[in-house]
Coordinates of C-alpha atoms in Angstrom, one line a residue:
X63 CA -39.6 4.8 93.6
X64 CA -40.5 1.6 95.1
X65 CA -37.3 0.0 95.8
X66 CA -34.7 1.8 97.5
X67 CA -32.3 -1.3 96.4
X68 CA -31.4 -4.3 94.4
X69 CA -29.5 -6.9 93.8
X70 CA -27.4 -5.2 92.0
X71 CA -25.4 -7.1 88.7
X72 CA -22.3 -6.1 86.4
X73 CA -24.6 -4.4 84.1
X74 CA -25.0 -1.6 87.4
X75 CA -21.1 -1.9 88.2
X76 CA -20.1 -1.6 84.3
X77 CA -22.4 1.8 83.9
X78 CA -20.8 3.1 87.6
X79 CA -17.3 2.1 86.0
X80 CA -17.8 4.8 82.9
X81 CA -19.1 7.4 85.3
X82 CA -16.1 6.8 86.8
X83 CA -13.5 6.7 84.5
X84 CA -15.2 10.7 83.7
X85 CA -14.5 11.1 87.5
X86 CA -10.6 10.6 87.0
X87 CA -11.0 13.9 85.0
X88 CA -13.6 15.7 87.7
X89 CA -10.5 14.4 90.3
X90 CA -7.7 15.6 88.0
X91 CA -9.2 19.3 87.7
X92 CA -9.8 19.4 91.6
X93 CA -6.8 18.0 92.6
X94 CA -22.1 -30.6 80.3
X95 CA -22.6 -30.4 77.1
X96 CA -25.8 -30.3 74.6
X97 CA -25.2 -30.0 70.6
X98 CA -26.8 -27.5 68.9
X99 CA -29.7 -28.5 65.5
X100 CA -30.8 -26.2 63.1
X101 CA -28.7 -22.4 63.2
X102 CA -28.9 -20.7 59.6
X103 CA -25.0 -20.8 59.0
X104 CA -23.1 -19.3 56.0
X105 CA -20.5 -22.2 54.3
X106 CA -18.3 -21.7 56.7
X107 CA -20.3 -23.3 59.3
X108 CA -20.9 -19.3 60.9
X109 CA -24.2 -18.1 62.1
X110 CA -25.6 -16.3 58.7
X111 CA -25.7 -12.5 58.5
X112 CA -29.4 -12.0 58.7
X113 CA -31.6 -14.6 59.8
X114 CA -31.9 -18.1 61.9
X115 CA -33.8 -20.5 60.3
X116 CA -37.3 -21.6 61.5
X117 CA -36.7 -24.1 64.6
X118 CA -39.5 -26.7 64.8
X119 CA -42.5 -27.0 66.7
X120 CA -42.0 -26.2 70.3
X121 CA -45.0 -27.9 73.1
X122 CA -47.4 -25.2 74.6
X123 CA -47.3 -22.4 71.9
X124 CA -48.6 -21.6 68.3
X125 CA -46.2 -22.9 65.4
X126 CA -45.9 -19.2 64.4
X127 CA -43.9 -18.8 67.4
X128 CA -42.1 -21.4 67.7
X129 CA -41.1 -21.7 64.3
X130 CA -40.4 -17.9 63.5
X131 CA -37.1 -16.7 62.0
X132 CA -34.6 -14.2 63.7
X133 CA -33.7 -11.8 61.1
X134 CA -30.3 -10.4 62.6
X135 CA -29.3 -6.8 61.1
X136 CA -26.5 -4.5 62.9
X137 CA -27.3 -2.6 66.0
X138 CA -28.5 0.7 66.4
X139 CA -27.4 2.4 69.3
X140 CA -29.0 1.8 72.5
X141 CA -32.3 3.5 73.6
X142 CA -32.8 5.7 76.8
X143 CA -34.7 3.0 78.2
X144 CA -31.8 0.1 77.4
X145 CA -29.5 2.8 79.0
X146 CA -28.2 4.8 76.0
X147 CA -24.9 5.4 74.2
X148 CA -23.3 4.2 70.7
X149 CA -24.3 1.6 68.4
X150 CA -22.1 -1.4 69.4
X151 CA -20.2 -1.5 66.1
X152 CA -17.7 -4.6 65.5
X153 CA -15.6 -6.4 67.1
X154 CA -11.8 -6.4 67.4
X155 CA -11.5 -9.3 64.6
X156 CA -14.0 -7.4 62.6
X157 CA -17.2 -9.2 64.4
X158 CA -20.3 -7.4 64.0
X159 CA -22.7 -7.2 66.5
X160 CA -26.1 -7.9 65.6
X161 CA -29.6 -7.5 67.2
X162 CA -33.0 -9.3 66.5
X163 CA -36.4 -9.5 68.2
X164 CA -37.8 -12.7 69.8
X165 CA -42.0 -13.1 69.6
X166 CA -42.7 -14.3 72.7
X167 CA -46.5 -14.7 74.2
X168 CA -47.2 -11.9 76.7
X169 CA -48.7 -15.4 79.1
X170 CA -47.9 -18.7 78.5
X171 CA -51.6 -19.7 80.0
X172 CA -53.0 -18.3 76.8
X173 CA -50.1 -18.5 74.1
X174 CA -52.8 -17.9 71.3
X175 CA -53.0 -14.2 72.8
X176 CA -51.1 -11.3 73.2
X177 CA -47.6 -11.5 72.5
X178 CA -44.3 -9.5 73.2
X179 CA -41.0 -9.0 71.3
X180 CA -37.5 -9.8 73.6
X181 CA -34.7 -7.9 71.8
X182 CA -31.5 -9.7 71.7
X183 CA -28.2 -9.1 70.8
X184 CA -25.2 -11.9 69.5
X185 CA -21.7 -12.2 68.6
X186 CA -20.7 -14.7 66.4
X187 CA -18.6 -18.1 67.8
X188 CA -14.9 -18.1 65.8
X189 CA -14.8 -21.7 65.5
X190 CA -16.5 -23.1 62.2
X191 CA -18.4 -26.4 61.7
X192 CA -18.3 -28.6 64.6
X193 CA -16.3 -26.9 67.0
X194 CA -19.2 -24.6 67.4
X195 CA -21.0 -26.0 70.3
X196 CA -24.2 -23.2 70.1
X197 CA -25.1 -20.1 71.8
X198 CA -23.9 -19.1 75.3
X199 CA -26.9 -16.5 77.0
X200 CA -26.4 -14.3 79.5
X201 CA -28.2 -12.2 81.6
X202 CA -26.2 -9.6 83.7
X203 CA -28.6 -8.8 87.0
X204 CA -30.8 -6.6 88.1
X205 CA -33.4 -7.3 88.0
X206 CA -33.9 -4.6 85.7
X207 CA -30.7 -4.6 83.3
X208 CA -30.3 -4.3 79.5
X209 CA -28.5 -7.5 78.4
X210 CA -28.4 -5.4 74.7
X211 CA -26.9 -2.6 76.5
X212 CA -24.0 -5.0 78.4
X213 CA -23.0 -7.6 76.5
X214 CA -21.0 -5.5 74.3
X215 CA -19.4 -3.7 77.1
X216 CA -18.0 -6.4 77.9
X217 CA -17.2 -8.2 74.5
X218 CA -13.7 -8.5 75.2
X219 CA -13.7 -9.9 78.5
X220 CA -15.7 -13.0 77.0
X221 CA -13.6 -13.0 73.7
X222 CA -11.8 -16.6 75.0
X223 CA -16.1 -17.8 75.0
X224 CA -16.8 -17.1 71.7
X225 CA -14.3 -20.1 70.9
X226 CA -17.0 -22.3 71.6
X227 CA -20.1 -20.2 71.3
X228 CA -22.0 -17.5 69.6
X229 CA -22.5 -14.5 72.8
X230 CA -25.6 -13.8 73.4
X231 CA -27.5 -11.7 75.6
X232 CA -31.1 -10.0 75.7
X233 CA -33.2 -7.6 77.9
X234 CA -35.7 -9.7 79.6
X235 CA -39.5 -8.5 79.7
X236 CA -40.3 -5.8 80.9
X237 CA -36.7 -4.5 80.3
X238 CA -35.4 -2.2 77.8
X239 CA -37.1 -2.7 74.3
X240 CA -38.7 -5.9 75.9
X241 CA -42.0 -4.3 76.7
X242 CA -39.9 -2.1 78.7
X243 CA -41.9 -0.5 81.8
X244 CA -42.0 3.0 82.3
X245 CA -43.8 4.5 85.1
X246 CA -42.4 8.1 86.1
X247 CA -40.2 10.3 83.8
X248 CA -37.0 11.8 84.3
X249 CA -38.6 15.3 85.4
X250 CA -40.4 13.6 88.1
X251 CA -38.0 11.0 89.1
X252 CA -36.0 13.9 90.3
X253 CA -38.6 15.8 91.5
X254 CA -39.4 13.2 94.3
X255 CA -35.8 12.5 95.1
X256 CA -35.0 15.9 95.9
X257 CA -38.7 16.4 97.8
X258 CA -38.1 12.9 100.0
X259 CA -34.6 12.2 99.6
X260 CA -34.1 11.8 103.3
X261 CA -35.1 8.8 105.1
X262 CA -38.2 9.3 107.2
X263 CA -37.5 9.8 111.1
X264 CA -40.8 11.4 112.2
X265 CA -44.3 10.5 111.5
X266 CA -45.0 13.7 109.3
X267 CA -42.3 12.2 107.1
X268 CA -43.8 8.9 107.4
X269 CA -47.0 9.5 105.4
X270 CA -45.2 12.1 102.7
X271 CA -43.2 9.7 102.0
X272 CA -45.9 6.7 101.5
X273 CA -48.0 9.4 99.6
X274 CA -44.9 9.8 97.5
X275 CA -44.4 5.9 97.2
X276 CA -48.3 5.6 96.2
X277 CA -47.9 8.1 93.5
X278 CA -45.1 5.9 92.0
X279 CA -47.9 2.8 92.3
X280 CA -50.3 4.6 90.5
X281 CA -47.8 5.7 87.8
X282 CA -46.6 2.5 87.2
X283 CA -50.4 0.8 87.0
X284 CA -51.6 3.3 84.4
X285 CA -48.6 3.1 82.1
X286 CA -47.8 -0.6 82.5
X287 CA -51.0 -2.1 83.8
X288 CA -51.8 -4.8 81.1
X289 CA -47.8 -6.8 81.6
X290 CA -47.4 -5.8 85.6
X291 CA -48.7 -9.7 86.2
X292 CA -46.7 -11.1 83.7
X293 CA -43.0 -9.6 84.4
X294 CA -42.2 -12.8 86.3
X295 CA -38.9 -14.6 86.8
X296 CA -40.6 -17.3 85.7
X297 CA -41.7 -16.6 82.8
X298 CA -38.5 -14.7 81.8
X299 CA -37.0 -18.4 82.3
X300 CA -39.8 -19.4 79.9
X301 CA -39.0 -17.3 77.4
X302 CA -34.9 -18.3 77.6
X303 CA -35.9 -21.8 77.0
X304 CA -38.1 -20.4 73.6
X305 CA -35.4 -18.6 72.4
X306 CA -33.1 -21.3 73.0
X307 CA -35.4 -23.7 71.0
X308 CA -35.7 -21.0 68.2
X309 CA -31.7 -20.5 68.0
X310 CA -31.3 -23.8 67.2
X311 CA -29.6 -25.2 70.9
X312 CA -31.0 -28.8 72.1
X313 CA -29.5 -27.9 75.6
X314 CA -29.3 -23.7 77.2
X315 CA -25.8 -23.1 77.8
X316 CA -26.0 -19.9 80.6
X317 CA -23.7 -17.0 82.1
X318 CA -25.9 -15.7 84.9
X319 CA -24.2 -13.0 86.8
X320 CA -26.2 -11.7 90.6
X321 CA -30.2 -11.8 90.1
X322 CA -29.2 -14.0 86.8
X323 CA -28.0 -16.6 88.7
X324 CA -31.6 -16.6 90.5
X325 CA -33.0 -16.8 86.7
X326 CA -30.5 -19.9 85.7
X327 CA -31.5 -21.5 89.1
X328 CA -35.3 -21.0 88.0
X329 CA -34.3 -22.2 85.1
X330 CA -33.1 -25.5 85.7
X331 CA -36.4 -25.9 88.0
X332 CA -38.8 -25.5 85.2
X333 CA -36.1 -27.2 82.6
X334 CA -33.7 -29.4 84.2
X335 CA -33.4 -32.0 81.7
X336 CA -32.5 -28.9 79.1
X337 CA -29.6 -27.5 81.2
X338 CA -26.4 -27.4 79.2
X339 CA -23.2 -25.8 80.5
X340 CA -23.8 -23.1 83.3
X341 CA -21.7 -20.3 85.2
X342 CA -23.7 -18.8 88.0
X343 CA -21.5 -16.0 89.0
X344 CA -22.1 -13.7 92.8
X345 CA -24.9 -16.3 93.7
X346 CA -27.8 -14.8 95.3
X347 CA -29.5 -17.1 98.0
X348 CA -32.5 -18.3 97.0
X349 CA -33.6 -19.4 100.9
X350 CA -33.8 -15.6 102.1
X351 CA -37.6 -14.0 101.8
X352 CA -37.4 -10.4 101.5
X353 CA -36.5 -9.4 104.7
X354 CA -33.9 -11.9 105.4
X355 CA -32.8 -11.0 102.1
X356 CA -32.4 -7.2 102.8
X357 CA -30.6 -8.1 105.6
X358 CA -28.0 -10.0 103.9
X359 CA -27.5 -7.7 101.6
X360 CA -26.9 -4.9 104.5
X361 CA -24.5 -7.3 106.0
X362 CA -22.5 -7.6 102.4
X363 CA -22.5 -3.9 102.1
X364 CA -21.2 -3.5 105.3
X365 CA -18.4 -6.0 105.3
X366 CA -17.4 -4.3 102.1
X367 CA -17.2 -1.1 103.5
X368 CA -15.4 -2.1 106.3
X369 CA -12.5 -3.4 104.1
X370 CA -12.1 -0.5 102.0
X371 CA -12.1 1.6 105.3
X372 CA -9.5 -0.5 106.2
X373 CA -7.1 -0.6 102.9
X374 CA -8.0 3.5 103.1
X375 CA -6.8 4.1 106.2
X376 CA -3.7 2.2 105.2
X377 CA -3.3 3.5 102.2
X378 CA -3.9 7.5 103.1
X379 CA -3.3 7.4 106.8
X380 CA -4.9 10.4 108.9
X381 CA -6.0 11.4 105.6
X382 CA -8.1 9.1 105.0
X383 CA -12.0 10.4 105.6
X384 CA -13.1 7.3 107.4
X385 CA -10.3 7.7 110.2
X386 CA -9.1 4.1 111.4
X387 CA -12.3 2.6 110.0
X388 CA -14.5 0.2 111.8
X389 CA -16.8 1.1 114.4
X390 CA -15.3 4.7 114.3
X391 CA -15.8 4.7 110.4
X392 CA -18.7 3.8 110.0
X393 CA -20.1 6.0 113.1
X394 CA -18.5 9.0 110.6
X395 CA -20.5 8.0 107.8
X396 CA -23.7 7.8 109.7
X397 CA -23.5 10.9 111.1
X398 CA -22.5 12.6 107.8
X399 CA -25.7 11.3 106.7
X400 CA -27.4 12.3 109.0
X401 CA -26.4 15.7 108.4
X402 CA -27.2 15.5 104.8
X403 CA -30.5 14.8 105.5
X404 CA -30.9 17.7 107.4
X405 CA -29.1 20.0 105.1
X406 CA -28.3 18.6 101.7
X407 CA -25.1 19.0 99.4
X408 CA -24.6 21.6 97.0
X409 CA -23.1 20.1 94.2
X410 CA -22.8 22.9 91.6
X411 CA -25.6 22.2 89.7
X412 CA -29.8 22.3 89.7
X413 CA -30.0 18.8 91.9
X414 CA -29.1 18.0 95.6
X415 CA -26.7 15.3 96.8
X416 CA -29.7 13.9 99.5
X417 CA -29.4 11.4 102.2
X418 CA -30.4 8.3 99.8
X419 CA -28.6 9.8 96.8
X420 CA -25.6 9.8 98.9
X421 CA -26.1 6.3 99.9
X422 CA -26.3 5.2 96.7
X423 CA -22.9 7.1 95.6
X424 CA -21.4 5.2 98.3
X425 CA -22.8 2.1 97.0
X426 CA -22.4 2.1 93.7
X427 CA -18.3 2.7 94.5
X428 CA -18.3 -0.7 96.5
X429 CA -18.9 -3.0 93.4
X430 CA -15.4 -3.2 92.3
X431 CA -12.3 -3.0 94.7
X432 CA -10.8 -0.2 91.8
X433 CA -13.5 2.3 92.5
X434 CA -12.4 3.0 96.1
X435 CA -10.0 5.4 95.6
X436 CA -12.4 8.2 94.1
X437 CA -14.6 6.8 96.8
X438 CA -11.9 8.4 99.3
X439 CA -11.9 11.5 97.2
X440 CA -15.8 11.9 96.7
X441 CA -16.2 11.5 101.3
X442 CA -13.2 14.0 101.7
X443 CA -15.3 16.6 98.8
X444 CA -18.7 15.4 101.0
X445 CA -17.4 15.7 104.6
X446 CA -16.0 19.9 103.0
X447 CA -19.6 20.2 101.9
X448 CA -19.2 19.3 98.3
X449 CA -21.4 16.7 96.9
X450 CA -20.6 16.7 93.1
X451 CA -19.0 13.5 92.9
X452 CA -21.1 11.4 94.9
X453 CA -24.0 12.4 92.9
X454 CA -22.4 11.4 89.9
X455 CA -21.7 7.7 91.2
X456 CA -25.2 8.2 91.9
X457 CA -26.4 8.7 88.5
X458 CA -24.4 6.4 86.8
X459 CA -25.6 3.8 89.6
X460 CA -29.5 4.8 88.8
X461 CA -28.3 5.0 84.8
X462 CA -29.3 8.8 84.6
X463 CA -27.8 10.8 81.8
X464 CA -26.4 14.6 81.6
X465 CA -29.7 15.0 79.8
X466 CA -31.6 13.8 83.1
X467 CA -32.8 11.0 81.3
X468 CA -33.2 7.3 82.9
X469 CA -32.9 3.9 81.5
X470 CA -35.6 1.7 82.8
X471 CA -34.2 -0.5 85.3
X472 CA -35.2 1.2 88.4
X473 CA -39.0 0.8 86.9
X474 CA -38.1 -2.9 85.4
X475 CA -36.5 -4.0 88.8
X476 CA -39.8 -2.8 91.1
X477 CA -42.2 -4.4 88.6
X478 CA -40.3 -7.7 88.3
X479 CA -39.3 -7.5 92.4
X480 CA -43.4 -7.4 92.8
X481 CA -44.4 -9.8 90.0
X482 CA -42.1 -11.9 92.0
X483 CA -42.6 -12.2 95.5
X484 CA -45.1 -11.9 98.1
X485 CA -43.1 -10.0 100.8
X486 CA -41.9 -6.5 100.8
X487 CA -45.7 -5.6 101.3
X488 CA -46.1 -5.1 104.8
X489 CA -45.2 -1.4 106.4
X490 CA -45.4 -2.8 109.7
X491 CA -42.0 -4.9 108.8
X492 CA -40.0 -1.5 108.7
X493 CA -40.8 -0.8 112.2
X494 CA -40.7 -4.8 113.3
X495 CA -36.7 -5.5 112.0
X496 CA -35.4 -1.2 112.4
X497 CA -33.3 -2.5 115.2
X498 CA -31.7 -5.5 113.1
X499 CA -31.2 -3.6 110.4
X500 CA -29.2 -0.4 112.3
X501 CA -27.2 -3.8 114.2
X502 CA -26.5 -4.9 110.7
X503 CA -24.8 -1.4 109.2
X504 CA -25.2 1.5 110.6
X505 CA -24.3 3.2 107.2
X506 CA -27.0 1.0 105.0
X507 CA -29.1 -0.6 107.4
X508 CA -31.9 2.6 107.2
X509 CA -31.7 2.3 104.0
X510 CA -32.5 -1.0 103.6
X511 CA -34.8 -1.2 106.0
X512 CA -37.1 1.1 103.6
X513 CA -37.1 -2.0 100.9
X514 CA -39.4 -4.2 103.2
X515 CA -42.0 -1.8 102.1
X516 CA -41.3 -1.4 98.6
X517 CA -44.3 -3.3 97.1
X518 CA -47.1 -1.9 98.9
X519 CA -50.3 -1.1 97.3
X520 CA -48.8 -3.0 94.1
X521 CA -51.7 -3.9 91.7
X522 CA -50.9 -7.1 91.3
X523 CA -50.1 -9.7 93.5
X524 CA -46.7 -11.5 94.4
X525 CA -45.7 -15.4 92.7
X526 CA -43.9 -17.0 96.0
X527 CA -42.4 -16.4 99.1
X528 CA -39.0 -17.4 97.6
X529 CA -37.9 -18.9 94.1
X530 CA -37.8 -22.3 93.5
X531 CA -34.5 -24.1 92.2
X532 CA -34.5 -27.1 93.3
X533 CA -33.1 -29.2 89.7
X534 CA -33.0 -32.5 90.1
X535 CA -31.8 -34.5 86.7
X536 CA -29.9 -31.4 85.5
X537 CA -26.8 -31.2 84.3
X538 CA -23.6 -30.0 87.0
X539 CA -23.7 -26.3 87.1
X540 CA -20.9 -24.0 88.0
X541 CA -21.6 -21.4 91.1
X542 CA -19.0 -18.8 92.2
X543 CA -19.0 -17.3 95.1
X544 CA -16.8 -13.9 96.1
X545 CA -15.7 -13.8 99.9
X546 CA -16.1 -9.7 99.8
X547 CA -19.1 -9.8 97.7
X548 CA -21.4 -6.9 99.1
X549 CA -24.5 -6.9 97.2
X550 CA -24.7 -11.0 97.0
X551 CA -22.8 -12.3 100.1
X552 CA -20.8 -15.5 99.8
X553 CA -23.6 -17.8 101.9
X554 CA -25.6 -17.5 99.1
X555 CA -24.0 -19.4 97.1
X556 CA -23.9 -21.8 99.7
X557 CA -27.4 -21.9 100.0
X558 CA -28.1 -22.0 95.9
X559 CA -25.5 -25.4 95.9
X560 CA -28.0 -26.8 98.8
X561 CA -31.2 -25.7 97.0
X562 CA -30.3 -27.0 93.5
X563 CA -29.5 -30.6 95.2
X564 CA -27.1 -33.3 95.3
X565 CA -24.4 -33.3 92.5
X566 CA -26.3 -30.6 90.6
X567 CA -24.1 -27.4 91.9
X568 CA -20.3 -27.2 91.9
X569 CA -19.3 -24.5 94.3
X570 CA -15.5 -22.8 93.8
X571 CA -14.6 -19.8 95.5
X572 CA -12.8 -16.3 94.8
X573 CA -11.0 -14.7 97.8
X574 CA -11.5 -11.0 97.0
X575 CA -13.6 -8.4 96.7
X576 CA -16.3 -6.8 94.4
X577 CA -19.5 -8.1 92.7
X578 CA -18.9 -11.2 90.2
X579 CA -15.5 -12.6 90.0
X580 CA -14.8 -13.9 86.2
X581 CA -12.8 -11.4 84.5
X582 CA -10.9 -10.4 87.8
X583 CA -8.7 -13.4 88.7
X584 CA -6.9 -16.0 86.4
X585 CA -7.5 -18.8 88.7
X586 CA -11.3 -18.5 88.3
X587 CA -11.3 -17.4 84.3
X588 CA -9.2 -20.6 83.6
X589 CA -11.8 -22.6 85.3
X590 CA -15.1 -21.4 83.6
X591 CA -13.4 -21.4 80.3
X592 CA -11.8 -25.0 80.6
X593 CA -15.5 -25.7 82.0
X594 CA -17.9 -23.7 79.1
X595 CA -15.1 -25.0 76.5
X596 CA -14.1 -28.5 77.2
X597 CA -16.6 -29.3 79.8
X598 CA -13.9 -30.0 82.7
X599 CA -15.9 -29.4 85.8
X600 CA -13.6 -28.3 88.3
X601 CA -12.9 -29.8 92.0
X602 CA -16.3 -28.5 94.0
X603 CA -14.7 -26.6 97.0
X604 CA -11.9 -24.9 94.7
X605 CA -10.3 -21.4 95.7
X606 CA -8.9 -19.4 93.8
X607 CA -7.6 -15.8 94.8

């Protein structure tokens, strides 16, 4: 279990967003720059059907990696642990989508040894010959989310990009098919949530629940033991800059969405002088350590509860389940979960809704500003004692299937979380910040609060305090910051144009809500495309919305 949160990323908002769209039908029955070298094009000047050509030697590792060839064949369809589904088939023009595999050393200490593949996944650019300026990567969040699961899901929301570049996207170790972790299975995944799904409140709880948390430890050490150490940010960054040498780019040209933009700023730490063109979109703050991040992110969570209580209540009046909203709402909420975890939720099934399953349903609805209205309908089903549809924006936001199979992420996220940092490793911490975390939100502060905690009794221990991203020498990068953002508040952003240093960032901003704002406002598409495209860097300070 580990972590009761993340930093969430479109991969987790996209999955929530199908889960919901089967909801409508639950709701309907009830009621600058860089060029690009050697790519392995057909005459056209188009990426070739099946492989890349081999790039040349590459500092630090073996020639057989560095000068390997990607042999691109179409996709199957997604694994279990990627997240599952159908094979991504074409695009609208006829586009295939095709996947490879990446050789990668397990540690770049000893690149002689032990090596992993990276599973990737591209679209091809439209433009032929010259006005193909390379490969545009991506990585969607997490930490803990399938790149190969995502990047089709949202094909057509990035078709204006490929007019430049060949999409591209990947599950990073320790994700996925990347050497993907698994520590518990689906059977016991459930079995815990339902035995401890309420937050402790008394010392009896207290130590079932860190018995339950050691199990998890233990799980993930004898399943995953030999990569724990090596499931770094760092090293993921690593590995973006080997496959960008082995896809044929002289510069990376990024789209990091949430915890990506903490990989792009990593990035351009270890690689400045190889930055290309790159959107850092819902900016997470690379000053906060874990507990100043937790907090943060309660604050975020809050605010954006806050104004969908407020557009409910104006929307559905004295029938809206959060009343006027504000203090009064959220003292609603709190209490319903209180009684949850006294008495959970039938929901018509084997499972429980819980106290942190219900949390998460009212989570994972926050993301986008279009999921609160089954939000409204899933709290009016809870507060009659129904807990069906929260559990389902659960599931999808934990990437559970009607099987009661999981994806990987919640495994991927702890072991990257704990490869990472040295904090969230102290149980005294919970007990140290409860009363900042219950002034922060009322409704996720408790939950939160549990996250300080999360890497206890790891086996291996953390990189840093905090990431480094200072990037000195790179090229201008392009940050976007969301005023209603709840999982990656708006000072973060802030904070990653400070850290990167002078006339590296570019901040603009997008007046709204939800998590990540290309693809939900025209003032802010026009500007990364005019930026990714033509390289026009827009005015620093821009808002749009």
């Amino acid at each position: 279990m580990g972590h009761p949160t993340s930093q969430g990323g479109r991969h987790r908002a996209l999955t929530v967003g199908a889960a919901l769209l089967s909801g409508v039908m639950l709701l309907s029955a009830c009621s600058g720059g860089g060029g690009s070298e050697q790519r392995g094009e057909d005459e056209e000047g188009r990426p070739s059907e099946k492989s890349t050509p081999a790039a040349r030697a590459y500092p630090g590792v073996p020639d057989a990696i560095s000068q390997q060839r990607l042999s691109w064949d179409p996709c199957e369809a997604p694994t279990v642990a990627q997240g599952g589904g159908e094979a991504p088939g074409e695009l609208d023009d006829g586009t295939p989508w095709q996947c490879a595999t990446l050789t990668v050393p397990l540690d770049y200490e000893e690149p002689d040894g032990e090596t992993i593949g990276i599973a990737l996944i591209r679209a091809a650019s439209t433009a032929e010959g010259d006005a193909r300026q390379g490969s545009l990567i991506y990585n969607f969040g997490g930490p803990g989310g399938s790149g190969v699961l995502t990047l089709p899901m949202l094909g057509e929301q990035y078709e204006a990009l490929r007019e430049g570049y060949d999409l591209v996207s990947f599950d990073p170790r320790g994700v996925g098919e990347s050497a993907g972790v698994r520590c518990l299975d689906g059977e016991e995944i459930d079995r815990q949530e339902q035995e401890h799904g309420a937050l402790p409140r008394t010392e009896e709880q207290e130590e079932a629940y860190a018995e339950m948390s050691a199990e998890y430890v233990a799980a993930c050490e004898a399943n995953a033991g030999e990569i724990l150490p090596h499931l770094t940010t760092t090293n993921t960054a690593r590995d973006m800059d080997l496959m960008r040498h082995v896809l044929g780019d002289s510069r990376l040209h990024y789209f990091g969405i949430s915890y990506g933009t903490e990989l792009g700023g990593v990035y351009a730490n270890l690689f400045p002088e190889q930055v290309g063109r790159a959107v850092l979109d819902a900016v997470v703050d690379p000053t906060a350590d874990s507990v100043d991040g937790a907090l943060l992110q309660a604050r975020g969570f809050q605010l954006a509860l806050e104004n969908y209580m407020a557009d409910c209540a104006e929307v559905y009046g004295e029938e809206c389940p959060t009343g006027e909203g504000g203090e009064e709402g959220s003292a609603l909420l709190a209490d319903l979960l209180a009684e949850v975890a006294e008495e959970p939720l039938e929901t018509g099934g084997e499972r429980q809704l819980t106290e942190q399953l219900a949390v998460l349903g009212i989570v994972a609805t926050l993301y986008d500003q279009e999921a609160w209205e089954y939000l409204t309908v899933g709290l009016m089903e809870a507060l009659e004692g129904d807990g069906e549809l929260l559990l389902l924006f659960a599931d999808a936001y934990n990437e559970r299937d009607e099987e009661g199979r999981y994806s990987n992420q919640r495994d991927a996220q702890a072991a990257i979380t704990c490869a990472d940092t040295t904090g969230q490793r102290d149980p005294e911490a919970i007990e140290e910040n409860r009363a900042a975390f219950e002034d922060a939100s009322p409704v996720f502060g408790p939950y939160l609060l549990w996250s300080l905690a999360g890497c206890e009794g790891w086996p291996t221990d953390g990189e840093a305090e905090k990431p480094e991203v200072s990037a000195d020498g790179a090229s201008e990068m392009l940050l976007i910051g969301t005023t209603g953002d709840p999982a990656t508040p708006y000072e973060g952003a802030e904070r990653m144009q400070r850290e990167l240093g002078e006339g590296v960032g570019v901040l603009i901003t997008f007046d709204g809500e939800g998590h990540g704002a290309y693809g939900q406002d025209e003032c802010i598409d026009d500007s990364v495309e005019d930026y990714l495209l033509s390289g026009m860097v827009p005015q620093n300070g821009l808002v749009c919305g």
